[in-house]
């Protein structure tokens, strides 16, 4: 449903840690797909919106935190394809530039307590009784149709070009879709988890993808959205060496992990690693 006007390029990333350790690292610039439906969020929403349209649903309802890339993407995509959008936001009422963007795109925001938020299905069920033609989209847009959309990330990548493909892991949906496509192209898929204590998620990813996939769990740097001086310095260093911006929640943690794994000689010499830039640059608004 979301037609891509171009397929984003793959760029070589030359950092000393890569050349010194005999690996080549490339980045697929899915962050370039759209400024607000960025990176993997475009892929994840593609078949979800198509499904909603097919079922004649006109009102998309979803969930997220106050700095959710998913909700901004949904608000924008909803506006593009004439869906009404409503989001339930976890926690007390706040305002920030990302929520302002959601509102600008016409999304209705409803704040719910952290306790109530745990029962998303109940919140949705109650909302749906008084609102016709609603369509439920889980937090972070996760699910089977979203994973299917993420298979397309490797659509134009030829077999034999890369040995590994790596992405950041939030819900794991992107990695699951990526892994299905990677398997067909003889690439080893790996994830860098940005949540603390999320080892249990590996099983869900295996179920969703149909494969056992290596997820690295030692690179969350204290937990979801946690930052530190070293991480912020890495973002500056990376920007100044490559011209590419990374966000502190997902993609910077992924690239730091690939750098460290290269230094530890985790990747065999000669590896050609494709890192997916899943976008999310608006997330930087939470760091300033
Ligand atoms: C949402 C997001 C992710 C996480 O994707 P999942 O499919 O939930 O694992 C990764 N990177 C960025 C930039 C994101 O916005």
Coordinates of C-alpha atoms and ligand atoms in Angstrom, one line a residue:
X1 CA 0.0 0.0 0.0
X2 CA 2.8 2.4 0.8
X3 CA 4.5 2.7 -2.6
X4 CA 8.2 3.4 -2.4
X5 CA 9.3 6.1 -4.8
X6 CA 12.8 4.8 -4.7
X7 CA 14.8 2.0 -3.1
X8 CA 17.3 3.4 -0.6
X9 CA 21.0 3.0 -1.4
X10 CA 23.6 0.8 0.3
X11 CA 26.7 2.7 1.5
X12 CA 30.1 1.5 2.6
X13 CA 31.0 2.5 6.2
X14 CA 34.7 3.0 6.6
X15 CA 35.6 3.1 10.3
X16 CA 39.1 2.0 11.5
X17 CA 37.7 -0.7 13.6
X18 CA 36.3 -2.4 10.5
X19 CA 39.3 -2.2 8.2
X20 CA 41.7 -3.1 11.0
X21 CA 39.8 -6.3 11.7
X22 CA 39.3 -7.4 8.2
X23 CA 35.6 -6.8 7.9
X24 CA 33.6 -4.7 5.5
X25 CA 30.5 -2.9 6.8
X26 CA 27.7 -1.4 4.7
X27 CA 24.6 0.4 5.6
X28 CA 21.2 0.2 3.9
X29 CA 19.8 3.7 4.2
X30 CA 16.2 2.9 5.0
X31 CA 16.2 6.1 7.0
X32 CA 15.9 7.9 3.7
X33 CA 12.6 6.3 2.8
X34 CA 10.5 9.1 4.4
X35 CA 11.3 11.7 7.1
X36 CA 8.3 10.7 9.3
X37 CA 7.5 7.2 8.2
X38 CA 11.1 6.4 8.6
X39 CA 13.0 3.2 8.1
X40 CA 11.4 0.0 9.3
X41 CA 8.2 1.8 10.2
X42 CA 7.3 2.2 6.6
X43 CA 8.0 -1.5 6.0
X44 CA 6.0 -2.5 9.1
X45 CA 2.9 -0.5 8.2
X46 CA 2.8 -1.4 4.5
X47 CA 0.7 -4.6 4.7
X48 CA -1.1 -3.6 7.9
X49 CA -2.6 -0.6 6.1
X50 CA -3.4 -2.8 3.1
X51 CA -5.2 -5.2 5.5
X52 CA -7.2 -2.4 7.1
X53 CA -8.3 -1.1 3.8
X54 CA -9.3 -4.5 2.6
X55 CA -11.5 -5.0 5.7
X56 CA -13.1 -1.5 5.1
X57 CA -11.7 -0.2 8.3
X58 CA -11.3 3.6 8.4
X59 CA -9.9 4.2 11.9
X60 CA -6.5 2.9 13.0
X61 CA -5.9 2.6 16.7
X62 CA -2.5 2.0 18.3
X63 CA -0.4 2.3 21.4
X64 CA 3.0 3.6 22.4
X65 CA 5.2 5.7 24.7
X66 CA 5.5 9.5 24.4
X67 CA 8.5 9.2 22.1
X68 CA 7.2 6.5 19.8
X69 CA 8.6 6.5 16.2
X70 CA 5.8 4.1 15.4
X71 CA 3.0 6.6 16.4
X72 CA 4.5 9.4 14.3
X73 CA 4.8 7.1 11.3
X74 CA 1.2 5.9 11.8
X75 CA -0.1 9.4 12.2
X76 CA 1.6 10.5 8.9
X77 CA 0.6 7.3 7.0
X78 CA -2.9 7.7 8.2
X79 CA -3.0 11.2 6.9
X80 CA -1.6 10.1 3.5
X81 CA -4.2 7.3 3.0
X82 CA -7.2 9.0 4.6
X83 CA -7.5 6.9 7.8
X84 CA -8.5 8.4 11.1
X85 CA -5.9 7.6 13.7
X86 CA -6.1 7.4 17.5
X87 CA -3.2 6.5 19.9
X88 CA -3.2 5.5 23.5
X89 CA -0.1 6.9 25.1
X90 CA 1.4 5.3 28.2
X91 CA 1.7 7.6 31.2
X92 CA 0.6 11.0 32.4
X93 CA -0.3 13.7 29.9
X94 CA 2.8 15.4 28.4
X95 CA 3.7 17.3 25.3
X96 CA 6.8 17.0 23.2
X97 CA 7.8 17.6 19.6
X98 CA 7.0 14.0 18.5
X99 CA 3.5 14.1 20.0
X100 CA 3.1 17.5 18.4
X101 CA 3.8 15.9 15.1
X102 CA 1.2 13.2 15.8
X103 CA -1.4 15.9 16.5
X104 CA -0.4 17.9 13.4
X105 CA -1.1 14.8 11.3
X106 CA -4.5 14.6 12.9
X107 CA -4.0 11.8 15.4
X108 CA -6.1 11.8 18.5
X109 CA -4.0 11.2 21.6
X110 CA -5.4 9.6 24.7
X111 CA -3.2 9.3 27.8
X112 CA -3.7 6.3 30.0
X113 CA -2.0 5.3 33.3
X114 CA 0.8 2.7 33.2
X115 CA -1.4 0.2 35.0
X116 CA -4.3 0.5 32.5
X117 CA -1.9 0.5 29.6
X118 CA -0.9 -3.1 30.4
X119 CA -4.3 -4.3 29.2
X120 CA -4.2 -2.9 25.7
X121 CA -6.8 -5.4 24.4
X122 CA -9.3 -4.2 27.1
X123 CA -8.6 -0.5 26.3
X124 CA -9.1 -1.2 22.6
X125 CA -12.2 -3.4 23.1
X126 CA -13.9 -0.6 25.1
X127 CA -12.9 2.1 22.6
X128 CA -14.2 0.0 19.7
X129 CA -17.7 -0.4 21.2
X130 CA -18.3 3.3 20.7
X131 CA -16.2 3.8 17.6
X132 CA -17.1 2.0 14.4
X133 CA -14.7 0.6 11.8
X134 CA -11.6 0.6 14.0
X135 CA -8.5 -1.5 13.3
X136 CA -6.2 -2.6 16.1
X137 CA -2.4 -2.1 15.6
X138 CA -0.2 -3.4 18.4
X139 CA 2.4 -1.3 20.2
X140 CA 5.4 -0.7 18.0
X141 CA 3.3 -2.0 15.1
X142 CA 4.5 -5.5 15.8
X143 CA 3.0 -8.6 14.3
X144 CA 2.9 -11.0 11.3
X145 CA 1.9 -8.5 8.6
X146 CA 4.6 -6.1 9.9
X147 CA 7.2 -8.9 9.7
X148 CA 6.1 -9.7 6.2
X149 CA 6.7 -6.0 5.2
X150 CA 10.2 -6.2 6.6
X151 CA 11.1 -9.0 4.3
X152 CA 11.2 -6.3 1.6
X153 CA 14.2 -4.6 3.2
X154 CA 16.4 -7.1 1.4
X155 CA 14.3 -7.2 -1.8
X156 CA 17.0 -5.7 -4.1
X157 CA 20.0 -7.3 -2.3
X158 CA 21.6 -10.0 -4.4
X159 CA 22.6 -13.4 -2.9
X160 CA 26.3 -13.5 -2.3
X161 CA 26.8 -9.8 -1.8
X162 CA 26.8 -9.9 2.1
X163 CA 27.6 -12.5 4.7
X164 CA 25.6 -11.0 7.6
X165 CA 22.7 -8.6 8.0
X166 CA 22.2 -6.8 11.3
X167 CA 19.4 -4.7 12.8
X168 CA 18.4 -3.1 16.1
X169 CA 15.8 -5.0 18.0
X170 CA 12.8 -3.4 19.9
X171 CA 9.9 -5.8 19.5
X172 CA 11.9 -8.1 17.2
X173 CA 9.4 -7.9 14.3
X174 CA 11.9 -6.3 11.9
X175 CA 14.5 -8.9 12.7
X176 CA 12.0 -11.7 12.2
X177 CA 11.1 -10.4 8.7
X178 CA 14.6 -9.7 7.8
X179 CA 15.7 -13.2 8.8
X180 CA 13.2 -14.8 6.5
X181 CA 14.5 -12.8 3.6
X182 CA 18.2 -13.4 4.7
X183 CA 17.7 -17.1 4.8
X184 CA 16.7 -17.1 1.2
X185 CA 19.8 -15.1 0.3
X186 CA 22.3 -17.0 2.3
X187 CA 23.0 -14.3 4.8
X188 CA 23.3 -14.7 8.5
X189 CA 20.7 -12.5 10.3
X190 CA 21.6 -11.0 13.7
X191 CA 19.9 -8.6 16.1
X192 CA 21.2 -6.1 18.6
X193 CA 18.7 -5.8 21.4
X194 CA 18.2 -2.3 22.8
X195 CA 16.1 -3.5 25.8
X196 CA 17.5 -4.8 29.1
X197 CA 16.6 -8.3 30.3
X198 CA 14.8 -9.1 27.1
X199 CA 16.3 -12.6 26.5
X200 CA 12.9 -14.2 26.5
X201 CA 12.1 -12.3 23.3
X202 CA 14.4 -14.6 21.3
X203 CA 11.7 -17.3 21.5
X204 CA 9.1 -14.9 20.1
X205 CA 11.4 -13.9 17.3
X206 CA 12.0 -17.6 16.5
X207 CA 8.3 -18.3 16.3
X208 CA 7.6 -15.2 14.2
X209 CA 10.5 -15.8 11.8
X210 CA 10.6 -19.6 11.8
X211 CA 14.3 -19.6 12.6
X212 CA 16.6 -19.5 15.5
X213 CA 18.4 -16.2 15.2
X214 CA 21.4 -14.8 17.1
X215 CA 20.3 -11.8 19.2
X216 CA 23.1 -10.0 21.1
X217 CA 21.9 -8.9 24.5
X218 CA 24.9 -7.1 25.9
X219 CA 24.7 -3.8 24.0
X220 CA 21.6 -2.1 25.6
X221 CA 23.8 0.3 27.6
X222 CA 21.6 0.2 30.7
X223 CA 18.2 -0.3 29.0
X224 CA 15.7 1.1 26.5
X225 CA 16.4 4.7 25.6
X226 CA 19.2 5.0 28.2
X227 CA 22.1 7.1 27.0
X228 CA 25.6 7.9 28.2
X229 CA 28.4 10.2 27.2
X230 CA 30.2 7.4 25.3
X231 CA 27.1 6.7 23.2
X232 CA 26.5 10.4 22.4
X233 CA 30.2 10.8 21.5
X234 CA 29.9 7.8 19.2
X235 CA 27.0 9.5 17.4
X236 CA 29.2 12.6 16.8
X237 CA 32.2 10.5 15.7
X238 CA 30.0 8.5 13.3
X239 CA 28.3 11.6 11.9
X240 CA 31.6 13.3 11.4
X241 CA 33.3 10.3 9.6
X242 CA 30.4 9.2 7.5
X243 CA 27.9 12.1 7.1
X244 CA 25.2 9.7 8.5
X245 CA 23.2 10.5 11.6
X246 CA 22.2 7.7 14.0
X247 CA 19.6 7.8 16.7
X248 CA 20.6 7.1 20.3
X249 CA 17.8 4.6 21.0
X250 CA 18.3 2.1 18.2
X251 CA 20.8 2.6 15.4
X252 CA 23.7 4.1 17.4
X253 CA 23.6 1.1 19.8
X254 CA 23.6 -1.2 16.8
X255 CA 26.6 0.4 15.2
X256 CA 28.5 0.5 18.4
X257 CA 27.8 -3.2 18.8
X258 CA 29.0 -4.0 15.3
X259 CA 32.2 -2.0 16.0
X260 CA 32.8 -3.8 19.3
X261 CA 32.1 -7.2 17.8
X262 CA 34.5 -6.5 15.0
X263 CA 37.2 -5.6 17.5
X264 CA 36.5 -8.8 19.4
X265 CA 37.0 -10.7 16.1
X266 CA 33.5 -12.1 16.4
X267 CA 33.1 -11.7 12.7
X268 CA 35.4 -13.9 10.6
X269 CA 37.9 -11.9 8.5
X270 CA 36.4 -11.3 5.1
X271 CA 32.9 -10.9 6.5
X272 CA 30.7 -8.4 4.6
X273 CA 28.1 -7.0 7.0
X274 CA 25.0 -5.2 6.0
X275 CA 23.7 -3.0 8.8
X276 CA 20.1 -1.7 8.4
X277 CA 19.6 2.0 9.2
X278 CA 16.0 1.6 10.5
X279 CA 15.6 5.4 10.8
X280 CA 14.2 6.8 14.0
X281 CA 16.1 10.1 13.9
X282 CA 13.2 12.0 15.4
X283 CA 14.1 10.0 18.6
X284 CA 17.0 12.5 19.0
X285 CA 14.3 15.0 20.1
X286 CA 14.2 13.1 23.4
X287 CA 17.9 13.5 24.0
X288 CA 18.0 17.3 23.9
Ligands
LIG1 C1 11.0 0.9 16.0 C2 12.4 0.9 15.7 C3 13.2 -0.3 15.8 C4 12.7 -1.6 16.4 O1 12.0 -2.4 15.5 P1 11.3 -3.7 16.0 O2 10.6 -4.2 14.8 O3 10.3 -3.3 17.0 O4 12.3 -4.6 16.6 C5 14.5 -0.2 15.4 N1 15.0 0.9 14.9 C6 14.3 2.1 14.9 C7 15.0 3.3 14.4 C8 13.0 2.1 15.2 O5 12.3 3.3 15.2

